[in-house]
Coordinates of C-alpha atoms and ligand atoms in Angstrom, one line a residue:
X11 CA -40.0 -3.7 -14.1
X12 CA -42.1 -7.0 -12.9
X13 CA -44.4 -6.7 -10.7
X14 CA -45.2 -9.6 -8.5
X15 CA -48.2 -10.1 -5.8
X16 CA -47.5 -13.1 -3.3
X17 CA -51.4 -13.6 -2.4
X18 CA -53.2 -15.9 0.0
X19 CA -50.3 -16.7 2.6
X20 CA -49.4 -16.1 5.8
X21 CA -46.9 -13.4 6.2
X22 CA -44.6 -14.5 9.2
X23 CA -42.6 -11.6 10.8
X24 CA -39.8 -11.8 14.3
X25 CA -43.3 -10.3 16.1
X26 CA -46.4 -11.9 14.7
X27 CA -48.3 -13.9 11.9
X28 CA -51.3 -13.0 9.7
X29 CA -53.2 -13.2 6.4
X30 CA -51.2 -10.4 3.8
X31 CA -50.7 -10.2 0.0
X32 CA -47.0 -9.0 -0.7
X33 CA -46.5 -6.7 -4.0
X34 CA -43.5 -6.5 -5.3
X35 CA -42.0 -4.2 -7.5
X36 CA -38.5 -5.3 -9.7
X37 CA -36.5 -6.2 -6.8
X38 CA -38.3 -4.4 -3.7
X39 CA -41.1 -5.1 -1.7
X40 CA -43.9 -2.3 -2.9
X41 CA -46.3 -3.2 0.0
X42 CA -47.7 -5.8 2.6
X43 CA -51.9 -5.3 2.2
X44 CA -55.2 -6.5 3.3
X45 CA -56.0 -10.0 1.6
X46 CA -57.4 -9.0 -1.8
X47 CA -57.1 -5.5 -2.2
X48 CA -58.3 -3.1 -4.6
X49 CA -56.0 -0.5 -5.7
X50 CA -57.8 2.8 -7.5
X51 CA -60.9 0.2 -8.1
X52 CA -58.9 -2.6 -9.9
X53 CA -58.3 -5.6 -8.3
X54 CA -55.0 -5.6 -7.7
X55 CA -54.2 -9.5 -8.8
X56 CA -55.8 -8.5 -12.2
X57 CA -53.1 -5.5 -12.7
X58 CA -49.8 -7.2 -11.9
X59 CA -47.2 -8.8 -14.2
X60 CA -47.3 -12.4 -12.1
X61 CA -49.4 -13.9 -9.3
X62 CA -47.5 -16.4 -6.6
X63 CA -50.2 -18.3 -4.6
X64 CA -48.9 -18.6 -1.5
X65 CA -52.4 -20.2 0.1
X66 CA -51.7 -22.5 3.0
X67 CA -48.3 -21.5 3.2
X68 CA -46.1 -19.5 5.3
X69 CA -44.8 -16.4 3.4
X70 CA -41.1 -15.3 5.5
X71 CA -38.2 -13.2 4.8
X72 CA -35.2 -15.3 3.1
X73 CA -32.9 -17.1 5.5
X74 CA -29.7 -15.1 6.2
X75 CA -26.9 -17.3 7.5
X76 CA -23.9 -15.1 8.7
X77 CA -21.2 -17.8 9.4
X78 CA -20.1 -19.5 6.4
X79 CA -16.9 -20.4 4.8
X80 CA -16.4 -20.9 1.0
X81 CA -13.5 -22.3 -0.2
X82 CA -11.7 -21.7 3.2
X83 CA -7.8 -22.8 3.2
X84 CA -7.7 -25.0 6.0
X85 CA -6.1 -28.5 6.9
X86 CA -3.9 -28.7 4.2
X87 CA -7.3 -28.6 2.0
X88 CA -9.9 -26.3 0.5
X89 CA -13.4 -26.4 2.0
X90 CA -15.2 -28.3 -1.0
X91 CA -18.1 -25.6 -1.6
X92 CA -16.9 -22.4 -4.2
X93 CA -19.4 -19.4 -3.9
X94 CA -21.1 -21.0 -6.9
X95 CA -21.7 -24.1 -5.3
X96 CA -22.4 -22.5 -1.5
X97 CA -24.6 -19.8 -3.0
X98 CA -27.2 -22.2 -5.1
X99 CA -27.0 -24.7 -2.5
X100 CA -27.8 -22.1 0.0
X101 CA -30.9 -21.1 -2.3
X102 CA -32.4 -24.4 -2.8
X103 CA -32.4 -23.8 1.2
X104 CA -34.5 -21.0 1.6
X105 CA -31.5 -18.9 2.5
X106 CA -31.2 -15.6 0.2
X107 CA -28.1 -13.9 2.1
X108 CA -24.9 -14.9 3.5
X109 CA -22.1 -13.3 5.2
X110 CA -18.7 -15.5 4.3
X111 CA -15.5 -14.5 6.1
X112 CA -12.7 -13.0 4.0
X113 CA -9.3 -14.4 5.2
X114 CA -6.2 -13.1 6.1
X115 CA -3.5 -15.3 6.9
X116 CA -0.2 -15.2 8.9
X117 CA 2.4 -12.8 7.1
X118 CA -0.5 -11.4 4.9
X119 CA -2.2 -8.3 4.4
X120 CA -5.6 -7.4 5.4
X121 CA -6.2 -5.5 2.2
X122 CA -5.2 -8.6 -0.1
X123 CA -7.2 -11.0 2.2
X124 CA -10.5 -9.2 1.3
X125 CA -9.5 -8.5 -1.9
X126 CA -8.9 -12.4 -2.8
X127 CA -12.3 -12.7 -1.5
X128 CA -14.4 -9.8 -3.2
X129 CA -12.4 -11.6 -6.4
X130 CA -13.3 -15.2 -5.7
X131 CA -17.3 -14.2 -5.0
X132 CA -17.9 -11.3 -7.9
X133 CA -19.6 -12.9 -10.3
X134 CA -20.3 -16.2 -9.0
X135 CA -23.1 -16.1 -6.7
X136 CA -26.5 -17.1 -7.4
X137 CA -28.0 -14.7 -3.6
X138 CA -26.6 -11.5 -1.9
X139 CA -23.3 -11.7 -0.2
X140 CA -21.1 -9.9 2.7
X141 CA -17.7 -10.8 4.3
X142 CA -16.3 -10.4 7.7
X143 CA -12.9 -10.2 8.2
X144 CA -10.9 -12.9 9.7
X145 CA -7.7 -11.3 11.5
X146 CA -5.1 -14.3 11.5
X147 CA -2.3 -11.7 12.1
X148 CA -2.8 -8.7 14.3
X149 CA 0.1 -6.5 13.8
X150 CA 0.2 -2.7 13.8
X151 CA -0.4 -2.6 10.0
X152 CA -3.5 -5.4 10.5
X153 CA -4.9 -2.8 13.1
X154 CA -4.7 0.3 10.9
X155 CA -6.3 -1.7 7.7
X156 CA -9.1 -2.8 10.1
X157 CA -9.7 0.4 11.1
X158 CA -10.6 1.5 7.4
X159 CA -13.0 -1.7 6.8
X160 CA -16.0 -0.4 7.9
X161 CA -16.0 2.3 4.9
X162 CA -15.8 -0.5 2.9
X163 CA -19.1 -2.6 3.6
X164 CA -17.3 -4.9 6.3
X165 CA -18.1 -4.2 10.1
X166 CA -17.3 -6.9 12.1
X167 CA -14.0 -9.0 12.3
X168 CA -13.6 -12.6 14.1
X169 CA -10.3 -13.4 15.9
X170 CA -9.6 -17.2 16.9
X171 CA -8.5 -17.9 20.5
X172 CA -7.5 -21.9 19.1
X173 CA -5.2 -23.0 16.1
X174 CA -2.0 -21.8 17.3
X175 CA 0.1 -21.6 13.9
X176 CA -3.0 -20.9 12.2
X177 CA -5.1 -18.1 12.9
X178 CA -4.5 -17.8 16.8
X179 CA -4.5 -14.7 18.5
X180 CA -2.4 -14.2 22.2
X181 CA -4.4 -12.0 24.5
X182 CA -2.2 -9.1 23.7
X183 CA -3.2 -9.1 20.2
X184 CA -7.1 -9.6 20.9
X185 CA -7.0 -6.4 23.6
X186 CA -5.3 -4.4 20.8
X187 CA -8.1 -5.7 17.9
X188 CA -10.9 -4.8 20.5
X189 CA -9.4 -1.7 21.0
X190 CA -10.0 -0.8 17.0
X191 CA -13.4 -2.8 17.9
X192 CA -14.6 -0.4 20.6
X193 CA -13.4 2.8 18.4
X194 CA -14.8 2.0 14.9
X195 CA -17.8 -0.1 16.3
X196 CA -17.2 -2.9 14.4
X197 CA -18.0 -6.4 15.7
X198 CA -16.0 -8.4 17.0
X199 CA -16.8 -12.5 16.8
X200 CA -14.9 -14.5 18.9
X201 CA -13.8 -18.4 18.2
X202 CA -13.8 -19.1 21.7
X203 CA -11.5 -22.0 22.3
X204 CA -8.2 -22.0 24.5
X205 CA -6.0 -23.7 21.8
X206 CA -2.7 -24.0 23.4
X207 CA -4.5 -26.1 26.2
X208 CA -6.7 -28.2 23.7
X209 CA -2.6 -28.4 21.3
X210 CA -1.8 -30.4 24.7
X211 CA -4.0 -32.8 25.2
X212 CA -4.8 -33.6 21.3
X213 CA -1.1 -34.5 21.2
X214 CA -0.9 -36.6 24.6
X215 CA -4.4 -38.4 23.4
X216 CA -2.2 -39.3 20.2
X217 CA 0.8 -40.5 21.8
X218 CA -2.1 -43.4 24.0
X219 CA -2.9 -44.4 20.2
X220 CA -6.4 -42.6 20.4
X221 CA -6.6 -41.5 17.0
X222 CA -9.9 -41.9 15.7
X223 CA -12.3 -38.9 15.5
X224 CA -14.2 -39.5 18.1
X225 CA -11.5 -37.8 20.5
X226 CA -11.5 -34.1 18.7
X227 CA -13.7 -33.8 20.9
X228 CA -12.6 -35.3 23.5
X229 CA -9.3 -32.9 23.5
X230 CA -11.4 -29.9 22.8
X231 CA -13.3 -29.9 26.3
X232 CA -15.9 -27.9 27.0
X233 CA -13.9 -26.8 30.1
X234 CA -11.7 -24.9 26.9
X235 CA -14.8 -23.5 25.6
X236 CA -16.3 -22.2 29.1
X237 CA -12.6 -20.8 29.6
X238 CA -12.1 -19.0 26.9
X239 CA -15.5 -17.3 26.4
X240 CA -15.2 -16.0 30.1
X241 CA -11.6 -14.2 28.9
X242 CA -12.9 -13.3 25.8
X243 CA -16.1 -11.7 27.6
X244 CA -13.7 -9.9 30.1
X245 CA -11.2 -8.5 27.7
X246 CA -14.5 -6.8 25.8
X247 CA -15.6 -5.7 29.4
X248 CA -12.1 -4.2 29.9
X249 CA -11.7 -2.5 26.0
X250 CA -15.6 -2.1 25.7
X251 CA -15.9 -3.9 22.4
X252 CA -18.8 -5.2 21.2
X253 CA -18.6 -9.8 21.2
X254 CA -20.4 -11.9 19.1
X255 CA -19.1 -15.6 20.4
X256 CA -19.4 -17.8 17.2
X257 CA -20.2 -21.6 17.2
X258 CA -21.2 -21.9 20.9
X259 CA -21.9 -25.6 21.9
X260 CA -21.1 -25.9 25.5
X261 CA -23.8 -25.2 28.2
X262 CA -21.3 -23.6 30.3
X263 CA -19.9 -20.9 27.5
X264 CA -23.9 -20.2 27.3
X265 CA -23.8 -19.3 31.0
X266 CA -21.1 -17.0 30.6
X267 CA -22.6 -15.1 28.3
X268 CA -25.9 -15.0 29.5
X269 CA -24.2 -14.2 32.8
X270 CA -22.2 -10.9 30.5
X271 CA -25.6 -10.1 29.1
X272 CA -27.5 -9.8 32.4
X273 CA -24.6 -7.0 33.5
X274 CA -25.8 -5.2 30.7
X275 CA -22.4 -5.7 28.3
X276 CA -22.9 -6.0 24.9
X277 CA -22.1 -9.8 24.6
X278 CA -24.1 -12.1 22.1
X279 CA -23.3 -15.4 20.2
X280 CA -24.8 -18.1 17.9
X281 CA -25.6 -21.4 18.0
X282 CA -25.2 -23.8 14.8
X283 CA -27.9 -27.3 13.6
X284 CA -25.2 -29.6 14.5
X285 CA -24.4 -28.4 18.2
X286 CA -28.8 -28.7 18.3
X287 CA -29.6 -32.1 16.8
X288 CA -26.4 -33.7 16.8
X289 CA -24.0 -35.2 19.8
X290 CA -20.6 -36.4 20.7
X291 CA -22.1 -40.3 21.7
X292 CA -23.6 -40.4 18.5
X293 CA -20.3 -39.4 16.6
X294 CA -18.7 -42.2 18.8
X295 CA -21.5 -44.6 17.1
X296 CA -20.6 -44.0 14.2
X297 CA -18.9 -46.9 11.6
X298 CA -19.9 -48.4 9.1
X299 CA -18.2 -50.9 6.6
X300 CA -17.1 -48.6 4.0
X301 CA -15.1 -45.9 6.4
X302 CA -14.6 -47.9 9.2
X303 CA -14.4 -46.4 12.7
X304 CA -13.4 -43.0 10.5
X305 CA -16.8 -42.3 9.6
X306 CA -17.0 -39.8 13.0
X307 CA -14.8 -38.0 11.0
X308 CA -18.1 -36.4 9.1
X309 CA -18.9 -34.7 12.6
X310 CA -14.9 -33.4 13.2
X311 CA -16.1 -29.5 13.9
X312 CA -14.8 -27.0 15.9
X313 CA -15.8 -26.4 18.2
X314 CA -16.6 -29.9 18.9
X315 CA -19.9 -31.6 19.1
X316 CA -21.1 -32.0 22.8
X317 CA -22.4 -35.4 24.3
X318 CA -26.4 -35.5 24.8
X319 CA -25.7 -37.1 28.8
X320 CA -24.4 -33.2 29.8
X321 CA -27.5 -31.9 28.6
X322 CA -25.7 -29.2 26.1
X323 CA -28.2 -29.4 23.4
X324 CA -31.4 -29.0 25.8
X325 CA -29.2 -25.8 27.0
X326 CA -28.7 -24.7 23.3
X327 CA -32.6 -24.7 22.7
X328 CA -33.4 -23.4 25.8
X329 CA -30.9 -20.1 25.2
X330 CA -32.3 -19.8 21.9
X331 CA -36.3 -19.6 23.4
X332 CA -34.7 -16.8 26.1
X333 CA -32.4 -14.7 23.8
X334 CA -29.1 -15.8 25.8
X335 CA -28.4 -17.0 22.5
X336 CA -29.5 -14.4 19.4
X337 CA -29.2 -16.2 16.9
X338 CA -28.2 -19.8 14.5
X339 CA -25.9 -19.7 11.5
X340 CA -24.4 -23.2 10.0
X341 CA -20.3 -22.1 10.4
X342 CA -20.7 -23.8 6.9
X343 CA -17.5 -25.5 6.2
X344 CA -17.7 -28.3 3.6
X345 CA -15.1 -31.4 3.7
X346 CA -15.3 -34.1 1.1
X347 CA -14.7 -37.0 3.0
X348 CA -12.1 -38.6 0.0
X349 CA -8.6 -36.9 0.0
X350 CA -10.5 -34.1 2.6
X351 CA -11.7 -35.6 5.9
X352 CA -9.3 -38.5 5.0
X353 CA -6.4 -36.5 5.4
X354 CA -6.9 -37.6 9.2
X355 CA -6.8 -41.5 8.9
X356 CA -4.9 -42.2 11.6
X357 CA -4.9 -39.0 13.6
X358 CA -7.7 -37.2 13.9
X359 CA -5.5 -33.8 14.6
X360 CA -5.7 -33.7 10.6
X361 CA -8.8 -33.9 9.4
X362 CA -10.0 -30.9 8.1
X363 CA -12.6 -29.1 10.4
X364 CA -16.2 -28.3 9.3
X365 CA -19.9 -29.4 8.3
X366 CA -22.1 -28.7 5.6
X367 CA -25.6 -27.4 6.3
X368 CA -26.0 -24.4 4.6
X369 CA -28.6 -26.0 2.6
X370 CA -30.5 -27.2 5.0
X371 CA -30.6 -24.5 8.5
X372 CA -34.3 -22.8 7.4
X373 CA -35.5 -26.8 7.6
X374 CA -33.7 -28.0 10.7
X375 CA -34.8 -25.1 12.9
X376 CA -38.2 -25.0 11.2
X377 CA -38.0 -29.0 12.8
X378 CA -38.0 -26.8 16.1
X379 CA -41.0 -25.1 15.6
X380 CA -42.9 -28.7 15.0
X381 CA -41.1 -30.5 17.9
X382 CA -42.5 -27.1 20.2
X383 CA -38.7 -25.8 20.8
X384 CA -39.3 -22.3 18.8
X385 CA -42.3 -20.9 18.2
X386 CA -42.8 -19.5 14.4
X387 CA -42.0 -16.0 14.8
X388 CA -39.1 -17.2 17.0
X389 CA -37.6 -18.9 13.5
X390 CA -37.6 -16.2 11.6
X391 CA -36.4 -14.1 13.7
X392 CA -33.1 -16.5 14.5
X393 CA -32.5 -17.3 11.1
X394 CA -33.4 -14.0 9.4
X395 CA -34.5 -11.2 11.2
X396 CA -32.1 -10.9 13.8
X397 CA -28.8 -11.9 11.4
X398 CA -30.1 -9.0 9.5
X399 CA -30.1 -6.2 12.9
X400 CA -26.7 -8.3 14.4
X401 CA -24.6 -7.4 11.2
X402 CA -26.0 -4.2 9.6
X403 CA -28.0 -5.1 7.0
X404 CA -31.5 -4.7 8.7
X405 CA -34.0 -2.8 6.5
X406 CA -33.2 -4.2 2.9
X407 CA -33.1 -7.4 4.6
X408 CA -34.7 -9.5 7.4
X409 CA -38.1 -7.9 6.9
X410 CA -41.1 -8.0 4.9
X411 CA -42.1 -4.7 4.3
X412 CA -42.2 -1.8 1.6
X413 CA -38.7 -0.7 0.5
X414 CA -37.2 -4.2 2.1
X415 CA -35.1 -6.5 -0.5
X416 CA -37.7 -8.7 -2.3
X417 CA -36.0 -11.6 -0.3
X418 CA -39.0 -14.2 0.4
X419 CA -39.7 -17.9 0.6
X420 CA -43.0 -19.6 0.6
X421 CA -42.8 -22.4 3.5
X422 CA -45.2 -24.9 3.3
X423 CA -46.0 -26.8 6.9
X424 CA -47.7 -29.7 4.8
X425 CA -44.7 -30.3 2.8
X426 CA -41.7 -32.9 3.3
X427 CA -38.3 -33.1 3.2
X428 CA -35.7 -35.8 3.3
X429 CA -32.1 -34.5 4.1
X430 CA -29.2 -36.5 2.4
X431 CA -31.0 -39.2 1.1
X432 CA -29.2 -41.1 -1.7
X433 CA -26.8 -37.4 -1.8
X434 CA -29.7 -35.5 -3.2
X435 CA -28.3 -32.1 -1.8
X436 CA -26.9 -29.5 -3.7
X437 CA -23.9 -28.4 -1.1
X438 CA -20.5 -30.0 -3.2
X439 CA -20.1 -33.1 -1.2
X440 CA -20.2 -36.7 -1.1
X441 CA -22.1 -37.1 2.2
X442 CA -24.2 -35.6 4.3
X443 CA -23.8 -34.7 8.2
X444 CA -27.6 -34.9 7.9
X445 CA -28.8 -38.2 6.0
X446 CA -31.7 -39.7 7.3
X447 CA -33.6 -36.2 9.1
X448 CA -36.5 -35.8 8.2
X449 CA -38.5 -32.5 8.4
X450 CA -42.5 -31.9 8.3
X451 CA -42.0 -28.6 6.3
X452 CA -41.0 -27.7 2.5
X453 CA -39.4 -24.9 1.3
X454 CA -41.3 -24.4 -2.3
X455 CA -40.3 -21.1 -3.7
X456 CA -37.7 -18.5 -2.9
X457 CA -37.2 -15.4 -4.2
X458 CA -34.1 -13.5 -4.5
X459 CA -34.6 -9.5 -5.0
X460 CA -37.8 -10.3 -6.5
X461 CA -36.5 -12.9 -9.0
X462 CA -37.7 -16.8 -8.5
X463 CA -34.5 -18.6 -7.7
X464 CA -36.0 -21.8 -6.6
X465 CA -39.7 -23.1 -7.6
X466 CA -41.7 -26.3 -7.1
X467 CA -37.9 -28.0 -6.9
X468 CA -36.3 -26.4 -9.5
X469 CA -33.5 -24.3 -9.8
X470 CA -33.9 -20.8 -11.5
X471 CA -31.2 -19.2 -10.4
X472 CA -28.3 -17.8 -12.4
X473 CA -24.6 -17.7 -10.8
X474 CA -23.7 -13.9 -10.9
X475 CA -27.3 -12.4 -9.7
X476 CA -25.9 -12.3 -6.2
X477 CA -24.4 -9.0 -5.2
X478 CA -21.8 -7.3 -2.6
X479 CA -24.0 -6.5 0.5
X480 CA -22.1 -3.5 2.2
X481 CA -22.9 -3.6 5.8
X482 CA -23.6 -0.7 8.2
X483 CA -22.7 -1.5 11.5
X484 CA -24.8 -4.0 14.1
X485 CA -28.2 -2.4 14.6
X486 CA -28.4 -4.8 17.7
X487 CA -26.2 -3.3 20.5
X488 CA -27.6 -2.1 23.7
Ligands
DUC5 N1 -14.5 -24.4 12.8 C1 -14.7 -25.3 11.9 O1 -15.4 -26.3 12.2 N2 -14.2 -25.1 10.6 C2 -13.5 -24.0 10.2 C3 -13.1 -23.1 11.2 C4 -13.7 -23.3 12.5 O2 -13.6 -22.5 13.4
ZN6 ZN1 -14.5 -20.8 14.4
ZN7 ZN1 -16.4 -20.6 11.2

């Protein structure tokens, strides 16, 4: 087996920084030590199989995003990125694990949802993987399969308060899943939109000839959001499930679960880059000659992005600096815009939801720590260390230390990046929500159980090193 010693950087944990060689041994870290240490008299640098200078740079545990969605059916369409594509992409990133969510759609099993997924990913990804289930039917037979899940590496489960038709769930049928929820433990995330109400005025904005993109978000008010994060928190109060609310943009959903939290219920939730950096007047902006007034349509997420004049985006940093909000994950969900986002030309009801940035979260919210919104423990810990203890998987991953995954990147706070420019990211697209961004930080090398995926910018990866993370249940619940 290879041994490796990471010497010279700083090793950056959730709870502090400091000077520390890293050995690693195969795929584990072996131990964190004392700058240039002797081990049984030999210099320790002299006795390994490889050296990794890490000097001047910041030595962290890989990125784990926990909301992502390969080659999700959705809007007629496919999101664009396979677990090929998402996995390297995430990689060149600085992200080493992601949880994706296995689907199950109306009329379907749970059993063949996850199995379609464990099938699509085995084999074709380039980091470690996990799946949550998606529940898009709850029936009595859903509720018994989900019962059995957590034997099976998958403990938490989202349910979708918006897309009726699609994967909306009635009260009724949440109650019952966070029922199964409070018994087996498992998770339960939340996509915290009243849908019916948002159906409604999406249509009526259609019928006044408002079409363009620009007024997804108009429909999908933040009023919706605020709404249905207060029921969701309540029907968790009532069952006693554990909520993770997904994708929270609005200030007010942040207040309801800050306002949960403070009671003492087990109520947490994410934030995503776009809801951070990016804004509903800026979306309006947007045109250009090519697309036209369609080129909004790059931003068309759900839930929606927020305008800058409410102040949601201040309230998103602010909740990340005071734990109301754990922790950031990308809700990666690539659209091409030709024959994807197009779909919508004319109504934007059909363009097919998402944005692409699993390739570039360890960078934007690094962008917080130089701007003074996070400090540097405060970005690991949102974008590794805390995914890690939210889903079960804390340990192996999320950590530098002995017996820990040899996940690690080597940061550097001199480097540069340029997001987007002339499509030179590796997520399968052709655009990028993020051209033009520039961040004062590099990610140089990543390691992936102790093998160099991504060096000096080249890929080393190989589709197929990536394996099937079972999870234990959160490690995070009060
Ligand atoms: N939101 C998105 O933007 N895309 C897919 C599903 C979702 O909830
Ligand atoms: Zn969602
Ligand atoms: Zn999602």
């Amino acid at each position: 087996m290879t041994t490796t010693l990471i010497t010279g950087g700083t090793v950056v944990s959730a709870t502090g920084r400091g000077l520390a060689d890293v050995l690693i041994d195969g795929e584990t870290i072996a131990a964190v030590l004392q700058p240039g240490s002797v081990l049984l008299g030999t210099d320790l640098a002299a006795s390994v199989d490889r050296v990794i200078d890490a000097t001047g740079r910041y030595v962290i545990p890989g990125g784990i995003d926990a909301h992502t969605h390969f080659e999700l059916p959705f809007g007629g369409t496919e999101a664009s990125d396979t677990f090929e594509t998402g996995t390297r992409a995430a990689a060149w990133g600085g992200t080493t694990s992601v949880i994706d969510f296995a689907v199950q759609t109306y009329g379907t099993r749970i059993q063949d949802g996850l199995a379609k997924w464990h099938e699509k990913a085995s084999g074709n990804c380039a980091i470690d993987y996990g799946f949550h289930q998606i529940v898009g039917d709850v029936t009595e037979d859903s509720l018994a399969a989900l019962r059995a899940l957590p034997d099976e590496g998958v403990s938490s489960f989202k349910l979708f308060m918006a897309y009726p038709g699609v994967f909306y769930s009635d009260d009724a049928q949440i109650l019952k899943a966070m029922q199964v929820s409070r018994d087996t433990g498992m998770l339960t995330m939340m996509h915290a939109e009243n849908g019916p109400a948002i159906d409604v005025l999406a249509a009526q904005l259609v019928e006044q000839g408002k079409t363009d993109p620009y007024y997804h978000g108009i429909a999908r008010a933040w009023q919706m959001e605020e709404e249905a994060t207060h029921r969701a928190i309540m029907l968790a109060n009532l069952t006693g499930a554990p909520l993770y609310i997904v994708h929270v943009s609005a200030k007010q959903a942040v207040e309801q679960v800050a306002w949960a939290r403070d009671k003492g219920q087990n109520v947490y939730g994410e934030t995503c880059p776009q809801y951070l950096y990016q804004s509903l007047e800026e979306q309006l902006g947007a045109s250009s000659p090519e697309w036209g007034r369609f080129e909004g349509a790059k931003w068309v997420c759900s839930t929606p992005l927020r305008s800058r004049a409410e102040g949601h985006q201040d309230s998103m940093w602010q909740a990340l600096r005071t734990n109301d909000l754990q922790m950031v994950s990308t809700d990666h969900c690539p659209f091409c815009m030709k024959d994807q986002k197009e779909l919508g030309i004319g109504d934007f009801r059909k363009i097919p939801n998402g944005i692409g940035s699993i390739e570039h979260r360890m960078d934007l919210m690094y962008q917080g720590v130089v701007t003074g919104e996070l400090t540097l423990e405060r970005w690991v810990e949102l974008t590794s260390t805390t995914p890690a203890r939210m889903f079960g998987l804390y340990g192996r991953k999320g950590v530098i230390q002995p017996g820990a995954d040899a996940d690690i990147v080597l940061y550097d706070p001199n480097g540069h990046t340029s997001i987007g420019l002339n499509k030179t990211h590796h997520m399968n697209m052709d655009y990028s929500a993020w051209e033009g961004f520039e961040i004062d930080g590099h990610v140089d090398t990543v390691l992936s159980r102790g093998k160099v995926v991504v060096d000096d910018n080249q890929y080393l990866g190989t589709k197929g090193d990536g394996r099937f993370l079972k999870r234990g249940l959160s490690q995070y619940l009060a």
